[in-house]
Coordinates of C-alpha atoms in Angstrom, one line a residue:
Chain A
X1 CA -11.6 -70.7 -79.6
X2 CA -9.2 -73.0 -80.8
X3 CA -11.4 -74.4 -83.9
X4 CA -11.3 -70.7 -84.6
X5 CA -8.0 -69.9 -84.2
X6 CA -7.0 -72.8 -86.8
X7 CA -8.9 -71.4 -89.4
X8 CA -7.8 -68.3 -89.3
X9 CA -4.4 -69.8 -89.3
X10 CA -4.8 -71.6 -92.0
X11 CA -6.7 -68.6 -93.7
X12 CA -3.9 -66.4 -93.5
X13 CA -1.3 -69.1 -94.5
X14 CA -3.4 -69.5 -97.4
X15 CA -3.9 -65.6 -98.5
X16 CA 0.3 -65.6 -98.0
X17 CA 0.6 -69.0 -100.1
X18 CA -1.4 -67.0 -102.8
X19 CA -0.1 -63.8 -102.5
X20 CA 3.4 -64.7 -101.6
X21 CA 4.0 -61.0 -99.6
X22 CA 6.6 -62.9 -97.3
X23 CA 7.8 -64.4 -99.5
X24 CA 8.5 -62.2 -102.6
X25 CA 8.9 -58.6 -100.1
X26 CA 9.8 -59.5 -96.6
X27 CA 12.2 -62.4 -97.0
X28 CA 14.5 -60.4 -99.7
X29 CA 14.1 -57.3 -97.3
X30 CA 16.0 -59.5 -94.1
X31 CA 18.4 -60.6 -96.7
X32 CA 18.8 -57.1 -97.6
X33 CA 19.4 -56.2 -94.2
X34 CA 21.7 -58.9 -93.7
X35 CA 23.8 -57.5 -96.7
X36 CA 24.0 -53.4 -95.5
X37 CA 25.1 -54.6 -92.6
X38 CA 28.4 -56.0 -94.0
X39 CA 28.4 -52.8 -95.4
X40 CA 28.0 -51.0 -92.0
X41 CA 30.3 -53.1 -90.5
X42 CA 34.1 -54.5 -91.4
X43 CA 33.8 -57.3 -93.2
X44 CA 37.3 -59.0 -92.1
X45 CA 36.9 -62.4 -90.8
X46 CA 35.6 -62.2 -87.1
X47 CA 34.4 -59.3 -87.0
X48 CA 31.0 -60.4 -88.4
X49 CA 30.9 -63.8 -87.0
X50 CA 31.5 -61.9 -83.4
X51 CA 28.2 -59.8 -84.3
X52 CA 26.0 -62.3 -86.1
X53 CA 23.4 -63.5 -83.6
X54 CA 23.1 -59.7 -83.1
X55 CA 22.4 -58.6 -86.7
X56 CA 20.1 -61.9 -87.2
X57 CA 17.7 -60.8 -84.4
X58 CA 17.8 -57.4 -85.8
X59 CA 16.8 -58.3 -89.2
X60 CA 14.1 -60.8 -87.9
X61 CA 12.9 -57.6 -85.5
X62 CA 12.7 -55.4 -88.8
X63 CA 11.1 -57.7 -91.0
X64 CA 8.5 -58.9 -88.1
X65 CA 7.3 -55.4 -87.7
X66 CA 6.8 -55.5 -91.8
X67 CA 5.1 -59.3 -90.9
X68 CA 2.7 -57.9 -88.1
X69 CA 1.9 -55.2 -90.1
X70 CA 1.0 -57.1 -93.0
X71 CA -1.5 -59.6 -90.6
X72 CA -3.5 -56.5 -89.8
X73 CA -3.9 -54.9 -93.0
X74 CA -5.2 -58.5 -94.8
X75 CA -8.4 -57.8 -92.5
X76 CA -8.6 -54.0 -93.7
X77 CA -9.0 -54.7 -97.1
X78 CA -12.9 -54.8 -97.8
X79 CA -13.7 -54.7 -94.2
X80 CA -12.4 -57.9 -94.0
X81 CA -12.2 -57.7 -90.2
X82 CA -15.3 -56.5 -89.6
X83 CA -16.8 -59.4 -91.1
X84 CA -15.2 -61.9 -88.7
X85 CA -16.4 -60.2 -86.0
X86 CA -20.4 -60.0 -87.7
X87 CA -20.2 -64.0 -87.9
X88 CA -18.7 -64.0 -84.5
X89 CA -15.7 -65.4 -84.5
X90 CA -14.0 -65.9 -80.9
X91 CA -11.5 -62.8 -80.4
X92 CA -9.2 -64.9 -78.8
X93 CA -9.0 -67.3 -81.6
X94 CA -8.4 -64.6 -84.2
X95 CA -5.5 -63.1 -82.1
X96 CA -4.3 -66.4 -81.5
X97 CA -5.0 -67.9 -85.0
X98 CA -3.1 -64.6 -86.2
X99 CA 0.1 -65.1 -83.9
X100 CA 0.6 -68.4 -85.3
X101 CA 0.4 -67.9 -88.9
X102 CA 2.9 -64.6 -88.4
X103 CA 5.1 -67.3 -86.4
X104 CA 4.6 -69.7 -89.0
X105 CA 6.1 -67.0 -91.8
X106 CA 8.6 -65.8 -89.1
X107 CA 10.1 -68.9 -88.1
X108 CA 10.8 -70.0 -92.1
X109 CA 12.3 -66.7 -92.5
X110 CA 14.2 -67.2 -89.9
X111 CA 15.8 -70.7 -91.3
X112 CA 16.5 -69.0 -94.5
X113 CA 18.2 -66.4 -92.9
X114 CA 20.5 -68.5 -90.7
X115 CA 21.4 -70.0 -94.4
X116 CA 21.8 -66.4 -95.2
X117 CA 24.3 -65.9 -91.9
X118 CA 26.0 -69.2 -92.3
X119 CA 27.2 -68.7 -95.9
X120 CA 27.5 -64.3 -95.8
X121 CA 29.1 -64.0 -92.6
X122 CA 31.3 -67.5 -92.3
X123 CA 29.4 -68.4 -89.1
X124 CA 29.4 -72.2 -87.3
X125 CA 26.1 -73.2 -85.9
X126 CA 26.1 -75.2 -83.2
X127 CA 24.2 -75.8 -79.6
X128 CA 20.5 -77.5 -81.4
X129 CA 19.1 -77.2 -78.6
X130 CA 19.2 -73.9 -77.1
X131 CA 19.0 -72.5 -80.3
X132 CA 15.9 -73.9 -81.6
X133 CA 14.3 -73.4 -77.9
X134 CA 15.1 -70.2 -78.0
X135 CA 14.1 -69.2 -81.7
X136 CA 11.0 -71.0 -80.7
X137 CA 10.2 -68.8 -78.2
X138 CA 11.7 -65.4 -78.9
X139 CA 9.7 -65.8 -82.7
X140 CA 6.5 -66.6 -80.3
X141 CA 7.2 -63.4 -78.3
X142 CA 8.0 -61.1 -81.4
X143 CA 4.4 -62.4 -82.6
X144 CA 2.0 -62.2 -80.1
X145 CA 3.5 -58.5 -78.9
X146 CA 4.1 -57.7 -82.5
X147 CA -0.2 -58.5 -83.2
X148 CA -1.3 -56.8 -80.1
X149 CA 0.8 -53.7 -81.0
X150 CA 0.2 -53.6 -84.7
X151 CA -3.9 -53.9 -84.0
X152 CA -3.8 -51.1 -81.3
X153 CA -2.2 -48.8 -84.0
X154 CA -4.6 -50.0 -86.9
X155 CA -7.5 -47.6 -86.2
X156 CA -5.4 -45.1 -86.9
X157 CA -3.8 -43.3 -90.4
X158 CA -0.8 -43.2 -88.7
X159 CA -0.4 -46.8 -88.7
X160 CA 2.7 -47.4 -90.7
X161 CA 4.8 -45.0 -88.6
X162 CA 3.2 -45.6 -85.4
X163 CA 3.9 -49.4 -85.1
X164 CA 7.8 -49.6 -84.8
X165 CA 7.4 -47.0 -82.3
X166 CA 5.3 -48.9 -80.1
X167 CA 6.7 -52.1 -80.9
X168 CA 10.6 -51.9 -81.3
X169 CA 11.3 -50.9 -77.3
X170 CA 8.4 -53.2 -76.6
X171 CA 10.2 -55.8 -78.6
X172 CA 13.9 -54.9 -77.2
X173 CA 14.1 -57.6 -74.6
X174 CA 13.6 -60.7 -77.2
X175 CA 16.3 -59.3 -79.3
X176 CA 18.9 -58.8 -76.3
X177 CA 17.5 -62.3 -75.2
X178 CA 17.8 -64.1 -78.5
X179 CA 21.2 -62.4 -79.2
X180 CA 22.7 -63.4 -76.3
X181 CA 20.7 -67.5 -76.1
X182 CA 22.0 -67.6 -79.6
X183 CA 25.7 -66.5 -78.6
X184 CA 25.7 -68.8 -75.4
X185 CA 24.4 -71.3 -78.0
X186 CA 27.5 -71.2 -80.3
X187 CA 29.6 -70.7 -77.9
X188 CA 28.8 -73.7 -76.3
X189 CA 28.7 -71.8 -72.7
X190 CA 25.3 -73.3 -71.6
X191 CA 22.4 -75.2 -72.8
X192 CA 19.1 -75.7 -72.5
X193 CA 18.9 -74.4 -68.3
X194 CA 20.8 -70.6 -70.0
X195 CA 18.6 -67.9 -68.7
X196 CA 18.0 -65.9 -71.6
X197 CA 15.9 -68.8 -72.4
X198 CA 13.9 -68.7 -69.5
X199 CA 13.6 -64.6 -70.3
X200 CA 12.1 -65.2 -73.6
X201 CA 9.5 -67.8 -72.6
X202 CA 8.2 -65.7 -70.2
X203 CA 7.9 -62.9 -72.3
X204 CA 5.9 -65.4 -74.7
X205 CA 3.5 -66.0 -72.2
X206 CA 3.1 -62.5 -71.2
X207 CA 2.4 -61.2 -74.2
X208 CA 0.3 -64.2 -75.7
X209 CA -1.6 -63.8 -72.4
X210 CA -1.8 -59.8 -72.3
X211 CA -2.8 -60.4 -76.4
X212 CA -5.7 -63.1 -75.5
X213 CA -7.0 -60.8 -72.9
X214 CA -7.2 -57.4 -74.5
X215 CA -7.5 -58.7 -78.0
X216 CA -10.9 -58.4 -78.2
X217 CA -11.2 -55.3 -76.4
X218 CA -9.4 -53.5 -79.1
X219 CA -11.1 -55.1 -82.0
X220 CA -14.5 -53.6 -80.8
X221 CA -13.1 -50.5 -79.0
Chain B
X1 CA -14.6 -31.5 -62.0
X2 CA -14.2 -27.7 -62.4
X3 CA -15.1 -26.6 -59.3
X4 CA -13.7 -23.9 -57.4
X5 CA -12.4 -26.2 -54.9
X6 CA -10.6 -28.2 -57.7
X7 CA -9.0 -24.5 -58.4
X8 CA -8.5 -23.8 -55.3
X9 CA -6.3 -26.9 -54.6
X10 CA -4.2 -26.7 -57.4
X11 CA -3.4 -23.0 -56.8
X12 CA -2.4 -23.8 -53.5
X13 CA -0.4 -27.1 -54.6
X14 CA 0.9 -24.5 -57.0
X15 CA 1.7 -21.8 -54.3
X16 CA 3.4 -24.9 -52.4
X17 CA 5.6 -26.3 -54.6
X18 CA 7.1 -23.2 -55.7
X19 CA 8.0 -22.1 -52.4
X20 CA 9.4 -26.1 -51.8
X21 CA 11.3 -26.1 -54.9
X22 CA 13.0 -22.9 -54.1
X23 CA 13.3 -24.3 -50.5
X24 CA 15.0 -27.3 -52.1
X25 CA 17.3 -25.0 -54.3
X26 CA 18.7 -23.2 -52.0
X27 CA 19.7 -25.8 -49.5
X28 CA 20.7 -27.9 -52.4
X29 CA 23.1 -25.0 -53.9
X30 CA 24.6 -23.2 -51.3
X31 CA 23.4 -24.5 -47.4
X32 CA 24.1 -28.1 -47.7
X33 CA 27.9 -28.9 -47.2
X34 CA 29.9 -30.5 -50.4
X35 CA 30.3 -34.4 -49.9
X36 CA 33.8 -35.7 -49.2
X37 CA 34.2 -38.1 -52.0
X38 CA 31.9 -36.8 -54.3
X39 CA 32.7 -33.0 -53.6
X40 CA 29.9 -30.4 -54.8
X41 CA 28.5 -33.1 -57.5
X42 CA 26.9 -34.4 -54.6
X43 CA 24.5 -31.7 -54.9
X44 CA 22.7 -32.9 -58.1
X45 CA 21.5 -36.3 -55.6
X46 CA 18.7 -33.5 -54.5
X47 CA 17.6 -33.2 -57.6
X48 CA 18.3 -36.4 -59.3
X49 CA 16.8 -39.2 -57.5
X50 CA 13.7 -37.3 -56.6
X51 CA 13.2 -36.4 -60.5
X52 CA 13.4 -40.3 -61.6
X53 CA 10.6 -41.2 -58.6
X54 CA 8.2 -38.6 -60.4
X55 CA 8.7 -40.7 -63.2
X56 CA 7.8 -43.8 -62.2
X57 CA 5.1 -42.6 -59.9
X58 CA 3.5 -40.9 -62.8
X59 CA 3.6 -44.3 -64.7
X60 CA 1.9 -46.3 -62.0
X61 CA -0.5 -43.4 -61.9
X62 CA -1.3 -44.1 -66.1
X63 CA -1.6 -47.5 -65.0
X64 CA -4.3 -47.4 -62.2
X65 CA -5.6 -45.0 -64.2
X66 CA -5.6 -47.1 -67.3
X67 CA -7.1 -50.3 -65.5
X68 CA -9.8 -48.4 -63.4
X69 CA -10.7 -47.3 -67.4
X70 CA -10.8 -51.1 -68.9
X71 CA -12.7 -52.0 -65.9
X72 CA -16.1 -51.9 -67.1
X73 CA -17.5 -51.1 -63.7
X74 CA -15.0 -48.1 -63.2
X75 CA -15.1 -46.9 -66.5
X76 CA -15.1 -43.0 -67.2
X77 CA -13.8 -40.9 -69.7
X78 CA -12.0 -39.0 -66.6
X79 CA -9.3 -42.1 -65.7
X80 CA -8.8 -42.1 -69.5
X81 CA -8.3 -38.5 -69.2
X82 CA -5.8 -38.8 -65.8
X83 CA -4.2 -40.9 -67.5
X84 CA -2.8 -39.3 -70.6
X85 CA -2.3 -36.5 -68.2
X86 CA -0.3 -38.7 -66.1
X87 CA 1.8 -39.9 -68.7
X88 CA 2.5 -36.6 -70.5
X89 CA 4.2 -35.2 -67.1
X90 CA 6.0 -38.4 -66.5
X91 CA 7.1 -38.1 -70.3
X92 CA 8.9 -34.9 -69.0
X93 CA 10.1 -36.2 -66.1
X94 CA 11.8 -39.0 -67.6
X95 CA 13.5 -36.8 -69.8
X96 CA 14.7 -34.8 -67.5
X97 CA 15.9 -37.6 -65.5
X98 CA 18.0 -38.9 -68.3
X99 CA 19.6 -35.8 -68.9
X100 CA 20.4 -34.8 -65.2
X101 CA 21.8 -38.2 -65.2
X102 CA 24.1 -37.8 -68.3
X103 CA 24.9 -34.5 -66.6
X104 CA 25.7 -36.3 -63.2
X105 CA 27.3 -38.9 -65.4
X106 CA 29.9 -36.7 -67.4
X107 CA 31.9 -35.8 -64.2
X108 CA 31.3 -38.9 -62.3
X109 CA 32.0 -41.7 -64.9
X110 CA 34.0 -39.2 -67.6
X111 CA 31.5 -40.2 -69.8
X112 CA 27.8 -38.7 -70.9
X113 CA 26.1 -41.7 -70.9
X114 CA 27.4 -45.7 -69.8
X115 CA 25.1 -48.3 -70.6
X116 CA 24.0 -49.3 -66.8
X117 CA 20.8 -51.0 -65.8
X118 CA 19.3 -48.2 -64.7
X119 CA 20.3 -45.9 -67.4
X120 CA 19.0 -47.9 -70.5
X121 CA 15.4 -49.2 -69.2
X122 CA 15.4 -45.3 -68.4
X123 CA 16.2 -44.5 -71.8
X124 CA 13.5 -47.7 -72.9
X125 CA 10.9 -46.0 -70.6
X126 CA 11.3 -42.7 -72.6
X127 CA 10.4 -44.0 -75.7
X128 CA 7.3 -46.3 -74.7
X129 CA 5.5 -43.9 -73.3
X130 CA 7.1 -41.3 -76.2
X131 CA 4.9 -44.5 -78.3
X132 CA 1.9 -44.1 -75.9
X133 CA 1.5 -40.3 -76.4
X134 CA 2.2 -40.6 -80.2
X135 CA -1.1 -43.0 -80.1
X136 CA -3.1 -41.1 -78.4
X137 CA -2.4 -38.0 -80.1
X138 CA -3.7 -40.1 -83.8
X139 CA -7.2 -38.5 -83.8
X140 CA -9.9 -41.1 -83.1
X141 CA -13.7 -41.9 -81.7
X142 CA -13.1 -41.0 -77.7
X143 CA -14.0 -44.0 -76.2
X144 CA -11.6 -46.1 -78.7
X145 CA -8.8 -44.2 -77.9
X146 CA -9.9 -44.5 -74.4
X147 CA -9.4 -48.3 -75.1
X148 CA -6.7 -48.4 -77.0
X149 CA -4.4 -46.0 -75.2
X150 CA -5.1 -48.0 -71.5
X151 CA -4.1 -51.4 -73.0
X152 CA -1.3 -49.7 -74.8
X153 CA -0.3 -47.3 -71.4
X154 CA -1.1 -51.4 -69.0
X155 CA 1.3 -53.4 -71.4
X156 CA 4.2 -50.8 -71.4
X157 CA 4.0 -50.8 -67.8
X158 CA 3.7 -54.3 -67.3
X159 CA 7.0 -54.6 -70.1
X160 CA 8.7 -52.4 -67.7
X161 CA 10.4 -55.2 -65.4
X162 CA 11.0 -57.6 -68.6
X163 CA 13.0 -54.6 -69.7
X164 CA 14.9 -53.9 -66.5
X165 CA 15.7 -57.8 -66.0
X166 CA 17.1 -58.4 -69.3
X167 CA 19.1 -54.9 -69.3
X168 CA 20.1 -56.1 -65.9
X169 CA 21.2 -59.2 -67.1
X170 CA 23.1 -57.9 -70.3
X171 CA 25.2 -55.8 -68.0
X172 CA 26.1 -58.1 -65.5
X173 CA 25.6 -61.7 -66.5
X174 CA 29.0 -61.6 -69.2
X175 CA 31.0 -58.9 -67.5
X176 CA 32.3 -58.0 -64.4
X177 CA 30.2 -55.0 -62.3
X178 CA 30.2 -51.6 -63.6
X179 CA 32.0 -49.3 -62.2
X180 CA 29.4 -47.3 -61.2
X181 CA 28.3 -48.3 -58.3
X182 CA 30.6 -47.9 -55.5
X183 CA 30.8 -43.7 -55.7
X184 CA 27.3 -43.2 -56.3
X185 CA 26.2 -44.0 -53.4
X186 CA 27.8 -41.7 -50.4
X187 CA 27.2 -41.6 -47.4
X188 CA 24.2 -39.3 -46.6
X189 CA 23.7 -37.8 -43.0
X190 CA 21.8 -34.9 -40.9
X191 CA 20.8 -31.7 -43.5
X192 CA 21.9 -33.5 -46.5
X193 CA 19.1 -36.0 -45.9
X194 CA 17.1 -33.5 -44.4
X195 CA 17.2 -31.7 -48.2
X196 CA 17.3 -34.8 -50.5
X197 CA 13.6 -35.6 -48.3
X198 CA 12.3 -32.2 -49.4
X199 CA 13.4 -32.8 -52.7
X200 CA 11.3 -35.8 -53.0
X201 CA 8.5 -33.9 -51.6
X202 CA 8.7 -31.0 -53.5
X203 CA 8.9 -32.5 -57.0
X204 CA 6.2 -34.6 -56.0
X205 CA 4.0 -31.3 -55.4
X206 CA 5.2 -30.2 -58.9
X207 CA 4.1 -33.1 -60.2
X208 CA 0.7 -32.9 -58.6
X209 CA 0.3 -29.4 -59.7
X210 CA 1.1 -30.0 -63.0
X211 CA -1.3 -33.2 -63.2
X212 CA -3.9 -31.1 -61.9
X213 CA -3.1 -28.3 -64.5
X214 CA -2.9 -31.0 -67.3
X215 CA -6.4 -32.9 -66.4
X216 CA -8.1 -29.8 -66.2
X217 CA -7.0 -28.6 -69.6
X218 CA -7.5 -31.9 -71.7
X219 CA -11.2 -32.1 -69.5
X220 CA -11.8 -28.7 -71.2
X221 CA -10.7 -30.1 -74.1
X222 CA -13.3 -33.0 -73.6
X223 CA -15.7 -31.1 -73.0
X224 CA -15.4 -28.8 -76.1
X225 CA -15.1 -32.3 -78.2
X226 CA -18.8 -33.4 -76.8
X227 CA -20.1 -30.0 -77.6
X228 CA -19.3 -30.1 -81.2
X229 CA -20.5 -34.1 -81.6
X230 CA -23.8 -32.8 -80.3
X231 CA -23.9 -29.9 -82.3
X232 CA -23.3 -31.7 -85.3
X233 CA -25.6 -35.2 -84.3
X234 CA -28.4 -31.9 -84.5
X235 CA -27.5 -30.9 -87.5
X236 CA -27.6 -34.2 -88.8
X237 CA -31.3 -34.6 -87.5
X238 CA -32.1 -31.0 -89.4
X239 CA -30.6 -31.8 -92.4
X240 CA -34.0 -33.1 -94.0
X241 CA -35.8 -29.6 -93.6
X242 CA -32.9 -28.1 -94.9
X243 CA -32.5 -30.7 -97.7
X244 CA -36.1 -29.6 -98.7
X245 CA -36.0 -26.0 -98.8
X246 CA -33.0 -26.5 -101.2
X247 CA -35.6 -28.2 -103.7
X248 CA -37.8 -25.4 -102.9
X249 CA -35.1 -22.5 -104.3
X250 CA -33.3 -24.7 -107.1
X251 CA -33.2 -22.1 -109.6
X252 CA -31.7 -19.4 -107.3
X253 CA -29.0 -19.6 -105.4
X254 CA -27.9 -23.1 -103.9
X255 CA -25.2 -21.1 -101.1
X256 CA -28.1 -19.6 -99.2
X257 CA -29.8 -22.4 -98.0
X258 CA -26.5 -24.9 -97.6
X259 CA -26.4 -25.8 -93.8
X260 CA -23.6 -24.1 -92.1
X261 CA -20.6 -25.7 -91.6
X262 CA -19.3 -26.6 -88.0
Chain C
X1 CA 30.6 -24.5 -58.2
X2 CA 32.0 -27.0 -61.0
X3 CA 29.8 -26.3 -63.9
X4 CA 27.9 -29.5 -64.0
X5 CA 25.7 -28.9 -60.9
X6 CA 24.8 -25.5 -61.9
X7 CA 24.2 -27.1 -65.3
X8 CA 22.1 -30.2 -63.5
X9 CA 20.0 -27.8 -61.6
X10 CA 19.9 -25.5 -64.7
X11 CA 17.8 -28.3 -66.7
X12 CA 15.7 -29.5 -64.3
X13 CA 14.4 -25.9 -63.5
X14 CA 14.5 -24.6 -67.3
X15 CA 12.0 -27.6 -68.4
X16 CA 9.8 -27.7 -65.4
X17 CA 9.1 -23.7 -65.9
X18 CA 9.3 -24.2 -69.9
X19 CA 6.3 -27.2 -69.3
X20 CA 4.8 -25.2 -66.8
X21 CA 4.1 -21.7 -69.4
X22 CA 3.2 -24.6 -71.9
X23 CA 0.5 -25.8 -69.5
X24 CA -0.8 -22.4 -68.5
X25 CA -0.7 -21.6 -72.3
X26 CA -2.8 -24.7 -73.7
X27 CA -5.0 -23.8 -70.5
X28 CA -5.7 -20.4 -71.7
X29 CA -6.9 -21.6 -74.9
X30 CA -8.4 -24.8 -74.1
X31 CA -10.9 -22.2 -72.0
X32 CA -11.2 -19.5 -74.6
X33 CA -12.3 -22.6 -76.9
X34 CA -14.8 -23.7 -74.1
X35 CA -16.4 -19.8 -74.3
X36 CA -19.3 -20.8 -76.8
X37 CA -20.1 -24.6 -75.6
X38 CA -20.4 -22.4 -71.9
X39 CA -23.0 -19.9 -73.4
X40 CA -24.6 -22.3 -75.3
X41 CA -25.2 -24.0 -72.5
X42 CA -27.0 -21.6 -70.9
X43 CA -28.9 -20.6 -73.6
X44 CA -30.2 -24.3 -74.4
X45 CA -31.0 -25.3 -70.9
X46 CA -34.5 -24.7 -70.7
X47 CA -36.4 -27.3 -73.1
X48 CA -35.0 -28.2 -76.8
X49 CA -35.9 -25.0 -78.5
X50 CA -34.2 -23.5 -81.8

């Protein structure tokens, strides 16, 4: 399962190293986001500071659903999928092979777009440790829900509308988690023992349990 | 499944929660007397409260229903079939919960909707299984649906208490309590919790009606579905004849011979 | 009484009959649609014949 899941790891990575999808769609789409959402907002000092974690999770939630999405459709094109499961590949390794290369993508988004908050909104970053814990795991949890949920829609045409559905109010407890580690974080109210924390890695385990359980299930159903 | 017992029950669950809800009416509305702090609003607590517990019970039943499916040594098409049914009702309870609590809310709190606990993994709820119903309704192979919808239906169950700890936590952990919570709960005595009791009993015979009524169309449905598979899997096994007396009349015309559509 | 219990109650009875004509409604259908699979049925019961 493991051996498995590192090669489809690294087989995604590579068809995204090729392809650059993340890279040259997803990544300008957060900054995008980051951008309307000065417009949506006042942009005098404070204001946008006081709302930064929030808006950071919410463009990492937008542009994972476009990141899951694309992890499903890679094995669509020429039946891709089917063909892991004729050489018989472990299911649990291609779930868990796929939730890591997503995390992967995800988590450099993410830097990029704290570099994105930093300089657009004015915002000090501070409290290393809670906030990489926590992006660690809330990124992990956005993942492995975010592949489970974007697999059980695939079967169907309705895929592309179907999947923030599902996912977004699944999703809604690692962006009130992350906001809220992020802003105990920078505000230097707790470390490492803040609850939010311990929120989000359950919910990683959950769903990267729940995912390596029914994973296969869906693929053959 | 379609038996006249099966009938039978659900006209007399029907029959029964008619006369319960009208029961539950009219000691709600005019019998029971109006609360001292919360005056008549206390009335809505019949409906209210007994609303939001169909909700949830429907859920859990979509969940049982949705294991006892995955389950390989359970598994039938009709706890795939419960289930959807389950969740379509709870669908429709939740909503209504939502709005008789924005309607309970307006007076209460002076506002239609305050973002407590309870209120927003109510609202969350809504939406999920709004998601679950959406998937199931994409038209698919029976038995993959099947699949599909149970994991989808076990894992928005199972992110239910996720959803009501961190909601719990947003609202409580950086600000002071609510002030919700002291006047919602008064003090309940004699007829008044003689009628909020048959409120939870009655809705829960409307739900069990409508569950009923709900299987029984969508194992009609089912069953129409597995007529027109087999129809057209004997088709497909005709098709050669067919496909030869087309050769036979080349010249003439094709449309005769063409197998009939489904 | 005040307007928002009436309303309250008002809902909650509205959708459950509303749901309940859309249930017998689909019902009605779903067993006019089941009419031909039922004669079939019958007909086809005794052996595979054509």
């Amino acid at each position: 399962m493991w051996r498995d899941a590192r090669l489809i790891a690294a087989k995604d990575l590579k068809i995204e190293l090729r392809t650059k999808v993340t890279a040259n769609q997803i990544l300008p789409f957060a900054f995008v986001v980051l951008i309307v959402f000065a417009f949506a907002l006042d942009t005098s000092p404070g204001t946008l500071q006081k709302v930064a974690p929030g808006l950071f999770w919410l463009a990492v939630l937008f542009s994972s659903i476009l990141s899951v999405e694309r992890t499903v459709a890679i094995e669509l094109d020429d039946n891709a999928g089917d063909g892991l499961l004729v050489y018989g590949v472990d299911h649990g390794g291609i779930f868990l092979g796929k939730v890591v290369a997503v995390f992967v993508q995800l988590f450099l988004l993410e830097v990029l777009l704290l570099l994105g908050v930093v300089v657009l909104y004015g915002s000090k970053v501070g409290g290393w440790p809670l906030m990489l814990a926590s992006t660690f795991f809330a990124t992990l949890g956005l993942s492995a829900a975010g592949v489970t949920y974007s697999q059980l829609a695939s079967a169907s045409r309705a895929k592309q509308t179907l999947v923030p559905l599902l996912f977004v109010p699944v999703a809604s407890p690692v962006l009130l988690a992350g906001t809220k580690a992020w802003q105990d974080a920078l505000s230097g109210t707790s470390s490492i023992g803040d609850p939010w924390l311990r929120l989000l890695i359950v919910f990683a385990v959950v769903y990267l349990a729940l995912g390596a359980i029914f994973f296969g299930s869906i693929l053959e159903g | 499944m379609e038996s006249n017992g099966y009938r039978w029950t659900r006209k007399l669950v029907g029959s029964l929660s008619l006369i319960l809800v009208a029961a539950t009416v009219v000691l709600g509305l005019w019998i029971t007397p109006p609360d001292v702090v919360q005056g008549q609003l206390v009335r809505l607590i019949y409906v209210h409260p007994p609303v939001a517990w169909v909700a949830y019970l429907a859920y859990g039943v979509t969940s049982i229903a949705s294991v006892l499916y995955l389950w390989k040594r359970t598994r039938n098409i009709k706890w795939d079939l419960l289930a959807a049914s389950s969740a379509e009702v709870g669908v429709v309870f939740t909503g209504l919960t939502l709005v008789t609590g924005s309607i309970w809310g307006k007076p209460a709190w002076g506002v239609w909707w305050t973002w407590d606990a309870r209120l927003t993994t109510t609202a969350l709820l809504f939406v999920l299984y709004l998601g679950y119903l959406a998937l199931r309704s994409v038209p698919a192979d029976s038995h993959q649906r099947a699949v599909r919808s149970a994991i989808a239906g076990l894992i928005a169950f199972i992110d239910v208490p996720i959803v009501h700890q961190s909601v719990v936590w947003w609202r409580t952990l950086h600000q002071s309590a609510t002030v919700l919570n002291p006047s919602l709960s008064p003090k309940i005595h004699g007829e008044m919790a003689m009628t909020l009791l048959l409120g939870f009993i009655s809705f829960t015979f409307v739900y069990a009606w409508m569950l009923m009524h709900r299987y029984e169309i969508a194992s009609m449905q089912q069953q129409v579905l597995d007529a027109e598979l087999e129809q057209m899997i004997q088709e497909r096994q005709r098709e050669p004849e067919l496909e030869f007396q087309r050769v036979h009349v080349k010249d003439g015309n094709d449309q005769i011979n063409q197998p009939s559509k489904v | 009484m005040n307007g928002y219990v009436e309303a309250g109650y008002l809902a909650v009875l509205g959708v459950l009959a509303g749901y309940s004509a859309l249930l017998l409604g689909r019902s009605r259908k779903a067993k006019k649609a089941l009419i031909p699979v039922r004669v079939k049925e019958k007909k086809s019961d005794p052996g595979p014949t054509e």
